[in-house]
Tab-separated table of C-alpha atoms and ligand atoms in Angstrom:
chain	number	residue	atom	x	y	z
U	1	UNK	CA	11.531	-118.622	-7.812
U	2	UNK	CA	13.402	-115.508	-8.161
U	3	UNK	CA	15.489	-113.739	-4.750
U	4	UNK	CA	16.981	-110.262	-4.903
U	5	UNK	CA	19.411	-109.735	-1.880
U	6	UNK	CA	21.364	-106.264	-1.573
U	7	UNK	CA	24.222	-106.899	0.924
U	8	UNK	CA	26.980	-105.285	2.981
U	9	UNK	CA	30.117	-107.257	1.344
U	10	UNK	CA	29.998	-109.553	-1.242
U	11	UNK	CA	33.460	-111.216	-1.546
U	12	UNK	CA	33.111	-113.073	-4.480
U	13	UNK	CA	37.107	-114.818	-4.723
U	14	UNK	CA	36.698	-114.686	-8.345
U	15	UNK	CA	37.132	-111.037	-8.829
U	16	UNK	CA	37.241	-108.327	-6.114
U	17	UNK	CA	35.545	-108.007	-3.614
U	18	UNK	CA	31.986	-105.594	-4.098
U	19	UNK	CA	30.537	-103.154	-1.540
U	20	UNK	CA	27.056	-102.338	-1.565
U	21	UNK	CA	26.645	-105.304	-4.181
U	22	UNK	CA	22.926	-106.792	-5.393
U	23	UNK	CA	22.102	-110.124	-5.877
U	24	UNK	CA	20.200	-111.991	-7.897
U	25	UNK	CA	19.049	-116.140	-7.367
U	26	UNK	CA	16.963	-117.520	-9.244
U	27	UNK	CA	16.245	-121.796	-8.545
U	28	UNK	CA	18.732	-121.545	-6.259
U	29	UNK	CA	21.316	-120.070	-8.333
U	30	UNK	CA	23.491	-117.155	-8.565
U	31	UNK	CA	22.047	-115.247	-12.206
U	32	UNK	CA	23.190	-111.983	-11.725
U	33	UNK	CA	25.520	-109.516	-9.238
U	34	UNK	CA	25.563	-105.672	-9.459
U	35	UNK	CA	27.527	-102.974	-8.217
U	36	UNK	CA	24.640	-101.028	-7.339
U	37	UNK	CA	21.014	-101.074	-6.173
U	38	UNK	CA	19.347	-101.612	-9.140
U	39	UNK	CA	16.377	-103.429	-7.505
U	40	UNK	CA	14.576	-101.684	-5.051
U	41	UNK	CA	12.763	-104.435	-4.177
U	42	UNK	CA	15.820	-106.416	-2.954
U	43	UNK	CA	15.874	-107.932	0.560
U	44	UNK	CA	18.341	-105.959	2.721
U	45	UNK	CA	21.495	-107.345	3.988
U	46	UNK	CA	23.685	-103.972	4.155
U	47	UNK	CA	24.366	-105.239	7.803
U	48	UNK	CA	25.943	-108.247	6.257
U	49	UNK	CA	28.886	-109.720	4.663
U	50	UNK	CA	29.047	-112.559	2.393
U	51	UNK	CA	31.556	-114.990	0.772
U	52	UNK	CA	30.957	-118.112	-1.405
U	53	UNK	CA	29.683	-121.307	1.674
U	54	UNK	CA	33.268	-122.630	2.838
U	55	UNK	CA	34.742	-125.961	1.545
U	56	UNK	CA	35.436	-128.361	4.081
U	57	UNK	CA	38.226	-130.543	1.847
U	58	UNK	CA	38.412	-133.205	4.101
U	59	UNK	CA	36.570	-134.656	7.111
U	60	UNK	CA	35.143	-137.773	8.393
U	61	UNK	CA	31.421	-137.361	9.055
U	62	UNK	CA	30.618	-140.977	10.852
U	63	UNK	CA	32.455	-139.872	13.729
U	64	UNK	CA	30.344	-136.519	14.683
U	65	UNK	CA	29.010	-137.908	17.350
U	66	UNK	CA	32.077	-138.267	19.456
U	67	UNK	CA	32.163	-135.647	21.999
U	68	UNK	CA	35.848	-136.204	22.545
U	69	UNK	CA	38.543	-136.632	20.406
U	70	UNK	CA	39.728	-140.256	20.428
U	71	UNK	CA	43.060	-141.516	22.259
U	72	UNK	CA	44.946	-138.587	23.942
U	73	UNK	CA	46.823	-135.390	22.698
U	74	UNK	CA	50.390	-135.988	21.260
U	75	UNK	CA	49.756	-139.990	21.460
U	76	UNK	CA	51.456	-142.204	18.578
U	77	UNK	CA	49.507	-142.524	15.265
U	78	UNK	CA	49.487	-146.125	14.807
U	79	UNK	CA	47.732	-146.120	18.114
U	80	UNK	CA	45.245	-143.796	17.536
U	81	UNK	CA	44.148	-145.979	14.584
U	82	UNK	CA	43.501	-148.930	16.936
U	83	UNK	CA	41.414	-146.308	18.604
U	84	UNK	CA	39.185	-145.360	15.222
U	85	UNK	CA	39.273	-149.328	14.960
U	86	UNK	CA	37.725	-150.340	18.664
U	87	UNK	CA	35.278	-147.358	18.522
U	88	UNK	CA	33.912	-148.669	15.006
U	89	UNK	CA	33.854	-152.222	15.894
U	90	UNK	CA	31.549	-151.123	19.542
U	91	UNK	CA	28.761	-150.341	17.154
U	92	UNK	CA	28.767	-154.108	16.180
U	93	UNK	CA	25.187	-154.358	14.294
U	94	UNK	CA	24.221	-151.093	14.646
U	95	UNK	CA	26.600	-149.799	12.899
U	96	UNK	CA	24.618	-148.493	9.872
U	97	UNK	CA	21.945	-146.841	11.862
U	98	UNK	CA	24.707	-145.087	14.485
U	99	UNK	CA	26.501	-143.848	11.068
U	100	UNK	CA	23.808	-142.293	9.298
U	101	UNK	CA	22.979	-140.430	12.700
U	102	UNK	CA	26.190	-139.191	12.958
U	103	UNK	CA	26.290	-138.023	9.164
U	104	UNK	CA	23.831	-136.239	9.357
U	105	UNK	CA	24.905	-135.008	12.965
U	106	UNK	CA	27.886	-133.416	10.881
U	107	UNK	CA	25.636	-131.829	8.073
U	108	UNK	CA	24.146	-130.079	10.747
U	109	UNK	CA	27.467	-129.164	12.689
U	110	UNK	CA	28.953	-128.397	9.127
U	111	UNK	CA	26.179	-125.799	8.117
U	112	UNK	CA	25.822	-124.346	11.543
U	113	UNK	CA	29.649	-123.110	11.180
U	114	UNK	CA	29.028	-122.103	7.588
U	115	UNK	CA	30.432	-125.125	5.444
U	116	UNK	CA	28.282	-125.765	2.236
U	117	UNK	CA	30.498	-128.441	0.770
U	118	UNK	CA	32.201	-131.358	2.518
U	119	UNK	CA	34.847	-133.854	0.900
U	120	UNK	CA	33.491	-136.446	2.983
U	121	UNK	CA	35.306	-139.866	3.129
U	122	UNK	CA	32.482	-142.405	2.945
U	123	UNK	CA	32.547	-146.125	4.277
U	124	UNK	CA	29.947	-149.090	3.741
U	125	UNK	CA	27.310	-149.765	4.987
U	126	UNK	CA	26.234	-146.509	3.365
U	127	UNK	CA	22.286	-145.120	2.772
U	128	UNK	CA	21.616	-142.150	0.591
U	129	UNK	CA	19.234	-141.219	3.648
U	130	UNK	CA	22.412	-140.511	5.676
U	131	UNK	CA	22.984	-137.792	3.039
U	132	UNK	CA	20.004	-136.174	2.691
U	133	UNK	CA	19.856	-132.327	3.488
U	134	UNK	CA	18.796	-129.240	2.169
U	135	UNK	CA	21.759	-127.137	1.889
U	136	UNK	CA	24.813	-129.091	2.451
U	137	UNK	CA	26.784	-130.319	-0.996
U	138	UNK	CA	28.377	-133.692	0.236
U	139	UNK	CA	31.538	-134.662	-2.176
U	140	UNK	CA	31.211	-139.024	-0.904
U	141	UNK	CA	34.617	-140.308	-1.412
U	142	UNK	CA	34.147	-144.029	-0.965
U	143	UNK	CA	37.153	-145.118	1.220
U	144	UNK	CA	38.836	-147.899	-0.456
U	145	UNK	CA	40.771	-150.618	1.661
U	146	UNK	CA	42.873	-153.162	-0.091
U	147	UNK	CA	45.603	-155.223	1.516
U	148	UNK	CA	43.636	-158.157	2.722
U	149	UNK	CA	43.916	-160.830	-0.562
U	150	UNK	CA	40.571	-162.230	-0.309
U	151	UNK	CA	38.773	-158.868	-0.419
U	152	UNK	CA	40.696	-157.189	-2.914
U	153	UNK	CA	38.087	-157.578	-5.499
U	154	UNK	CA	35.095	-157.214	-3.603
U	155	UNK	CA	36.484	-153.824	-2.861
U	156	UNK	CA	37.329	-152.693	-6.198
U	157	UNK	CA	33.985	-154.292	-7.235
U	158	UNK	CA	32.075	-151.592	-4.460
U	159	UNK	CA	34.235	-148.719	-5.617
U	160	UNK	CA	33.163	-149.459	-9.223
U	161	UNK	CA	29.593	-149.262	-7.639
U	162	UNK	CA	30.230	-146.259	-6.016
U	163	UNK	CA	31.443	-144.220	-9.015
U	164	UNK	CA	28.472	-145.024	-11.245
U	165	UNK	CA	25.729	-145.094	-8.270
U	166	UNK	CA	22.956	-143.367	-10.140
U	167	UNK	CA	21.928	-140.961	-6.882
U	168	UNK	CA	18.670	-139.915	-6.668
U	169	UNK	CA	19.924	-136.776	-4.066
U	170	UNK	CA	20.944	-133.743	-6.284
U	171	UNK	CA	23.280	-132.763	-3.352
U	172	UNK	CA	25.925	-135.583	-3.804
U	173	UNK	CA	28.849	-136.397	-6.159
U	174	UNK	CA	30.842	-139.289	-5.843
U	175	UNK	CA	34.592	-139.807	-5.673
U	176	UNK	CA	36.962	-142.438	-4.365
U	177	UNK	CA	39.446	-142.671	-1.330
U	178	UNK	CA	41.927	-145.130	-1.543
U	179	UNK	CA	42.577	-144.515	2.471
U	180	UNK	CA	46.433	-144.406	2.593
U	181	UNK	CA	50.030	-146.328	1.536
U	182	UNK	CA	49.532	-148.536	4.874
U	183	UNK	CA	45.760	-149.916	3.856
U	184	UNK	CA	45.961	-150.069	0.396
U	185	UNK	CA	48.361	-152.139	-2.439
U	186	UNK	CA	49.596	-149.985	-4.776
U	187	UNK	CA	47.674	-151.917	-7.514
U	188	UNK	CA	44.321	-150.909	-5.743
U	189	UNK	CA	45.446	-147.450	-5.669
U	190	UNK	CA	46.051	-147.853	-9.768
U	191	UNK	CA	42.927	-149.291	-9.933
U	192	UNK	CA	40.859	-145.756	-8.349
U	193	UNK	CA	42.882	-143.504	-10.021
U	194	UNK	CA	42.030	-145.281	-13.752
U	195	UNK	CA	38.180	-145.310	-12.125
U	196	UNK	CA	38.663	-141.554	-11.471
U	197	UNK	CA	39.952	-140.705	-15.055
U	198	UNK	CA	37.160	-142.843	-16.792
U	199	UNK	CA	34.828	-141.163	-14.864
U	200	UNK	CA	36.097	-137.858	-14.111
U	201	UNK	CA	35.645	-138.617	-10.225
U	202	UNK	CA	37.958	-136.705	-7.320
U	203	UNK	CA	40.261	-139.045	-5.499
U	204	UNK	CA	42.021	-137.940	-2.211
U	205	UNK	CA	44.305	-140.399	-0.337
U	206	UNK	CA	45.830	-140.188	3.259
U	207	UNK	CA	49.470	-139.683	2.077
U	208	UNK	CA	53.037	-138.614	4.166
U	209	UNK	CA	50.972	-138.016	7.048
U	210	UNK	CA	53.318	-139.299	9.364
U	211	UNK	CA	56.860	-140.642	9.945
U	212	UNK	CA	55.718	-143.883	10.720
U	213	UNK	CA	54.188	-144.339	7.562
U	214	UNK	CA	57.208	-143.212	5.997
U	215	UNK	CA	59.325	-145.916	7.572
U	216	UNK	CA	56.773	-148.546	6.122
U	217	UNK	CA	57.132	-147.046	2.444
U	218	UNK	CA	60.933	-146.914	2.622
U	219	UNK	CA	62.229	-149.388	5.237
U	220	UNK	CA	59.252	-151.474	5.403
U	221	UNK	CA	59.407	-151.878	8.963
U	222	UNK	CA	58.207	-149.696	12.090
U	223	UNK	CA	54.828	-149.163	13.971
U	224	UNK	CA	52.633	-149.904	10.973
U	225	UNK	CA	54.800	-153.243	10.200
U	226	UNK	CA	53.741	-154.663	13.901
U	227	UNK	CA	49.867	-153.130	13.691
U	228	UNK	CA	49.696	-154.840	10.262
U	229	UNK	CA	51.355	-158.252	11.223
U	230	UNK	CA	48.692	-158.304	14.544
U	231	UNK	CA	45.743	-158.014	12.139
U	232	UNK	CA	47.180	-160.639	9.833
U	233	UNK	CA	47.337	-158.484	6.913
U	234	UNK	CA	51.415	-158.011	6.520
U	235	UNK	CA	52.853	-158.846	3.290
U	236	UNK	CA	56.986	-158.403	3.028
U	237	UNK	CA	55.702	-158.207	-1.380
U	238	UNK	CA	53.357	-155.381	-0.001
U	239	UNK	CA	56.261	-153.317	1.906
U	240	UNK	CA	59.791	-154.332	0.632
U	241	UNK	CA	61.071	-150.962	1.429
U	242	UNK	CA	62.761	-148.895	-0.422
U	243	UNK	CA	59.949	-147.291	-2.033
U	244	UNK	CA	59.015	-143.535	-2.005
U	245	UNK	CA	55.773	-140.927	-1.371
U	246	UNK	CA	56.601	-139.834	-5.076
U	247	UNK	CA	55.946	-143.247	-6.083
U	248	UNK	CA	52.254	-142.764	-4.667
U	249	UNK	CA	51.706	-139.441	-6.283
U	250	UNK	CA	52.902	-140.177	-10.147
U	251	UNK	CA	50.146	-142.875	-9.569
U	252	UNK	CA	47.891	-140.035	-8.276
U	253	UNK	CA	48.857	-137.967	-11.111
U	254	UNK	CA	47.058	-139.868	-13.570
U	255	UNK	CA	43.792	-139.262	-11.890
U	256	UNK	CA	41.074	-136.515	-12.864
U	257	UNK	CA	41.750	-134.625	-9.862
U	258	UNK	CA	43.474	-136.126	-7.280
U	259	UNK	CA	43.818	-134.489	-2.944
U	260	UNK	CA	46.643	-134.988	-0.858
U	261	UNK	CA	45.064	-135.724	2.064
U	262	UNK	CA	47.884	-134.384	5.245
U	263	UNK	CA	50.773	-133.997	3.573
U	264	UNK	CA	52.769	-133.495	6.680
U	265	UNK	CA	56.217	-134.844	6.039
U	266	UNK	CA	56.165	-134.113	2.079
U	267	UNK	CA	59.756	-133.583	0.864
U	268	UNK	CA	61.212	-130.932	-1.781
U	269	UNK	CA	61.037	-133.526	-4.341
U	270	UNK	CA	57.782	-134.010	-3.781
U	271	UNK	CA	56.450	-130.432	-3.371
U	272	UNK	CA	58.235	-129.961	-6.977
U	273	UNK	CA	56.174	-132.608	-8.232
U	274	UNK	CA	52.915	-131.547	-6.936
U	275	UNK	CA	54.024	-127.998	-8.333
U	276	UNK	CA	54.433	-129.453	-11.310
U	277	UNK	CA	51.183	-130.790	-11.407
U	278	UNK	CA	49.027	-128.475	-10.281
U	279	UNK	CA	46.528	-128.521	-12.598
U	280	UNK	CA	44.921	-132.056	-11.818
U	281	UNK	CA	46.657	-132.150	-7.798
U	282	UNK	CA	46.126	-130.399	-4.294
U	283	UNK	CA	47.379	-130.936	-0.962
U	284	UNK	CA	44.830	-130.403	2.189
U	285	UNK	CA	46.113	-129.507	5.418
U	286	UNK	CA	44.057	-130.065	8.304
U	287	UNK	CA	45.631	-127.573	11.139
U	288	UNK	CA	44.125	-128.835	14.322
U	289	UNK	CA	44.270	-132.127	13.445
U	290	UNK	CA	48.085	-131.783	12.487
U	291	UNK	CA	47.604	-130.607	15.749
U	292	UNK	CA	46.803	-132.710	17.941
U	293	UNK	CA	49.246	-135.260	16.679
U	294	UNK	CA	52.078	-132.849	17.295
U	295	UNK	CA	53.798	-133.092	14.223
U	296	UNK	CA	56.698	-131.257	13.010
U	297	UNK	CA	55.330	-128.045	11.184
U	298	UNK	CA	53.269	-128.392	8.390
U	299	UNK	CA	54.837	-127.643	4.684
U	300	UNK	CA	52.283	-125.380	3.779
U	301	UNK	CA	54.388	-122.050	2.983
U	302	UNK	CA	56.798	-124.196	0.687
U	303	UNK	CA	53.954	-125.726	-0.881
U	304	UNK	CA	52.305	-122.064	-1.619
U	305	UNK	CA	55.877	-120.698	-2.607
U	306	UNK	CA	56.143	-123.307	-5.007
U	307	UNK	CA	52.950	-122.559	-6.798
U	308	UNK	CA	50.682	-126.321	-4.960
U	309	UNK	CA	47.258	-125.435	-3.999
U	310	UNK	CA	46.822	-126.148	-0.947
U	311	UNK	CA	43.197	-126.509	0.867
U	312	UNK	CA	41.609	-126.804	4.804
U	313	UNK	CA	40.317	-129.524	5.706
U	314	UNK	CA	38.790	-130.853	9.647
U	315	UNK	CA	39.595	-133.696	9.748
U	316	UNK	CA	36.847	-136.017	11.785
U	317	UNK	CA	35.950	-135.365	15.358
U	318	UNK	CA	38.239	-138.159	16.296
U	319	UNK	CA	41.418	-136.200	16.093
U	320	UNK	CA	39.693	-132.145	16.464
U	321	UNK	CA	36.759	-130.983	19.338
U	322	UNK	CA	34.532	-129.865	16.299
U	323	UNK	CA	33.792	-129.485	12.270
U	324	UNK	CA	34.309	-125.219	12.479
U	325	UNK	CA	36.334	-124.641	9.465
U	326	UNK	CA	36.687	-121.161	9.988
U	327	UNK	CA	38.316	-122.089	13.210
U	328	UNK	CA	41.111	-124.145	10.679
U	329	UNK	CA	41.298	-120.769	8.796
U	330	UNK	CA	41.958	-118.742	11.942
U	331	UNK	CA	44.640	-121.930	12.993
U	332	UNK	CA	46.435	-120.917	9.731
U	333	UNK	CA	46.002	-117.502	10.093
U	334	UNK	CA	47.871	-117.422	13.628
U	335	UNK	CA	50.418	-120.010	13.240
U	336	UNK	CA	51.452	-118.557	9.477
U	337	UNK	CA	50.942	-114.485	9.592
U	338	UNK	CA	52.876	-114.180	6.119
U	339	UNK	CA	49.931	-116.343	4.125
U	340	UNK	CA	47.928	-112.902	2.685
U	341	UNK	CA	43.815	-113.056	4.222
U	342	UNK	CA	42.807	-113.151	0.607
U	343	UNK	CA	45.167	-116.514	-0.005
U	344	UNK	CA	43.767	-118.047	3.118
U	345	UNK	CA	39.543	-117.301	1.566
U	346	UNK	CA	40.416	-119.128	-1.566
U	347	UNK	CA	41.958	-122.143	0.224
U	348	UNK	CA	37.902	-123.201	1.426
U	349	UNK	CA	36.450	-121.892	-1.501
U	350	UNK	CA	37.525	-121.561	-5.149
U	351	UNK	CA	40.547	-123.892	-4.434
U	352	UNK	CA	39.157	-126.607	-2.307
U	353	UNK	CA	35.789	-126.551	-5.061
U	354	UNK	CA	38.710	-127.096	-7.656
U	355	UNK	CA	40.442	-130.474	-5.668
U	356	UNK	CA	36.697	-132.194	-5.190
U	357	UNK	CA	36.064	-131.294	-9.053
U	358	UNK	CA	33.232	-129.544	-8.174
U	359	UNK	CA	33.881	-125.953	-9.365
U	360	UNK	CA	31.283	-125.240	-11.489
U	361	UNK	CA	28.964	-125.232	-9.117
U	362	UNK	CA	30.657	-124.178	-5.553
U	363	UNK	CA	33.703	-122.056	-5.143
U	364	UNK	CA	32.952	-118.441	-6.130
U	365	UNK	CA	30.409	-116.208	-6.194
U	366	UNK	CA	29.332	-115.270	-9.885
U	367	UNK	CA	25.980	-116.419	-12.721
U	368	UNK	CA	25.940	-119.924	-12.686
U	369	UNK	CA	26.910	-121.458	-9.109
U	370	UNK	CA	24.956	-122.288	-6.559
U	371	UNK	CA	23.489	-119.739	-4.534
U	372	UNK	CA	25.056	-120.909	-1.142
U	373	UNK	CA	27.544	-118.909	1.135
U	374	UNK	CA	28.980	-118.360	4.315
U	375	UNK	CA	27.322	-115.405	5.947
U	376	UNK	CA	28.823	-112.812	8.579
U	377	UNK	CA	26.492	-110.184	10.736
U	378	UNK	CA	29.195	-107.637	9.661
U	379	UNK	CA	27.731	-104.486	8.418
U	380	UNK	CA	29.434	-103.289	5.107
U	381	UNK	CA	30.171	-99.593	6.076
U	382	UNK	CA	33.417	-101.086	8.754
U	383	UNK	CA	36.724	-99.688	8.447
U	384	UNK	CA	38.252	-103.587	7.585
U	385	UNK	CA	35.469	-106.034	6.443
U	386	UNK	CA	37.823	-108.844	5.828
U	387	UNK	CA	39.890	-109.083	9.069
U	388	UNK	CA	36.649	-108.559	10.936
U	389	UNK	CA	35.705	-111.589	8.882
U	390	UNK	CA	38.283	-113.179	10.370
U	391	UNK	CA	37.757	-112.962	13.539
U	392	UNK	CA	34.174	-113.602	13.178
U	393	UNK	CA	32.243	-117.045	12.600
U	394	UNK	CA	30.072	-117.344	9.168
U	395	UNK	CA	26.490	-119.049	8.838
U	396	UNK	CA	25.807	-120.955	6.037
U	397	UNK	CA	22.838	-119.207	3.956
U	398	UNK	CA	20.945	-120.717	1.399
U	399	UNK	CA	19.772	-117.663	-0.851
U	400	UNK	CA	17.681	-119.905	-2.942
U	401	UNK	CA	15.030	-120.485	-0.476
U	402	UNK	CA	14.875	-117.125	0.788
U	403	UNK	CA	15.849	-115.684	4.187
U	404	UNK	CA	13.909	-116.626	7.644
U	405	UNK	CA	14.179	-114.877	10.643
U	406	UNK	CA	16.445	-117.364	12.085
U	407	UNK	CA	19.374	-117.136	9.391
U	408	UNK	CA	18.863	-112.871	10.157
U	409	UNK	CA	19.018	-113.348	13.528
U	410	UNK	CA	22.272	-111.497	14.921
U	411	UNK	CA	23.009	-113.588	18.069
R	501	ZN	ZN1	41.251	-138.361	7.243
């Protein structure tokens, strides 16, 4: 099936942007873009402008249906974890059906605010049904926990699963998650990144999100000490102390693409040696969420001056009110004016498609990707497209199926 689209704005974040550009899809992808109308058959979108369907890097889809985020503003992380903990374990039984309603919950949520990809951190029990939609792309990074001795294997065993799962869904890829330095042995964390490379998988890990994680990794003693040693799963041979973050990143330097996941408290050392590795590494920041733990500012402009990519991410509705990327985008844009608009595009698109490996598909707008983007009712003749962007709030449009009246709809 072949679509012809002429729109306002196309802003493609592979080249510059086009005005008055055509489009054409053909089985749902992008096969051709014009400067001109060429086709006057095309369906027209001159009071539109369009960009490649945002990334959402990171996020936590089983908890969309909390209407709250859990715990309270500003509270202590190791607490709010006891939070995620209770609220999981209240499911008891039900637990699979009440997750696959709130994944798809957050497909919906994630499309409605114009997110066509989602670096979604998975956990078992886990049915392909949870992930079936039409448009959303879902990047399932099975989380990986590892410090309990008698289920080490059975977890490495289900992430082995997970990485060769033959999926019958065209809109999933795996990856892993080995979940961060305070749930997972280092040797589990080898383990994912040698499953990534064989398989050429993304692996994101919750890393220097926090201080008290920090004090486990070098003094092996703080909040994370006493929340381990009350679930019976503290080992003085996991957490001697005196380790480092960079000791968790040359590990996640061997993988085929590997995401920061946070990144708050990273160090110069460190940002150098994410710089340095920028080809296989990225570091997601998820504003609100970094938010609503009231952290110390986020590293962000020294990561970008020092050449990291660095993507957006949501986080889960347990720590932010909603899944709106563009609202993280907006976050950025207020709390760091000097990041240029254009920077702040690529950071859910081209670069975020890069750190979930999934860039020949997603990302851009050019032949050969998907024919999915994030959609603005902003008419292409304005005096500043992009910081009307901005300010607006996308839609995510599928062009391979054609336009309804809905997706048109202006209000
Ligand atoms: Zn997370």
């Amino acid at each position: 099936m072949i679509w012809k689209y002429r729109v306002g704005w196309v802003f493609t974040i592979c080249g510059l942007p086009i005005q008055d550009a055509t489009l054409m899809v053909e089985d749902g992808e992008i096969v051709a873009i014009e400067e001109s109308a060429i086709w006057p058959d095309a369906i027209d979108l001159r009071e539109w402008s369009v960009m490649p369907a945002l990334i959402n890097a990171h996020t936590h889809l089983e908890f969309s249906k909390l209407k709250y985020p859990l715990g309270t503003q500003g509270m202590s992380f190791p607490q709010w974890i006891t939070e995620v903990i209770r609220y999981r374990q209240g499911f008891g039984d039900n637990i699979g059906v009440e997750k696959a309603q709130a994944v798809q919950k957050g497909l919906r949520e994630s499309a409605k605010y114009g997110v066509g990809v989602v670096g979604e951190i998975a956990t078992l029990p886990l049915t392909e049904a949870s992930y079936d939609h039409s448009s959303v792309h879902i990047v399932s990074l099975l989380e990986v926990l590892g410090l309990d001795p008698e289920r080490v294997a059975e977890r490495l065993a289900q992430a082995e699963e997970h990485a060769i799962y033959p999926w019958s869904l065209s809109n999933i890829s795996p990856g892993l998650s080995p979940h961060a330095p305070y749930t997972v042995r280092m040797d589990v964390v080898q383990h994912c990144v040698a499953l990534s490379a064989a398989q050429q998988l993304p692996i994101a890990m919750h890393l220097a999100e926090t201080m008290e994680e920090l004090e486990l990794i070098e003094e092996g003693s703080g909040p994370f000490r006493t929340m381990l040693e009350n679930m019976g799963l503290f080992s003085p041979a996991d957490f001697p102390g005196g380790k480092r973050v960079l000791g968790y990143l040359k590990q996640l330097s061997q993988a085929y693409r590997a995401l920061v996941v946070h990144g708050n408290y990273l160090h110069e050392t460190e940002i150098a040696f994410l710089a340095k590795h920028a080809e296989t590494m990225s570091v997601c920041y998820c504003p609100r969420t970094h938010a609503y733990f009231h952290h110390d500012q986020h590293p962000i402009e020294e990561l970008l001056a020092q050449g990291v990519s660095v993507v957006l991410g949501t986080d889960s509705r347990a720590s932010n009110p909603d899944l709106n990327l563009w609202k993280e985008v907006q976050h950025v844009q207020k709390e760091f004016p000097d990041i240029p608009d254009e920077q702040l595009l690529g950071m859910v698109t081209k670069d975020a498609a890069f750190a979930l490996g999934v860039e020949d598909s997603f990302g851009t707008i050019e032949p050969g990707r998907r024919a999915l983007v994030a959609a603005f009712p902003i008419p292409g003749d304005g005096p500043d497209v992009l910081t009307e962007m901005l300010a607006g709030q996308p839609r995510l449009w599928n062009l391979g199926n054609g336009l309804s009246e809905v997706d048109l709809a202006t209000t």
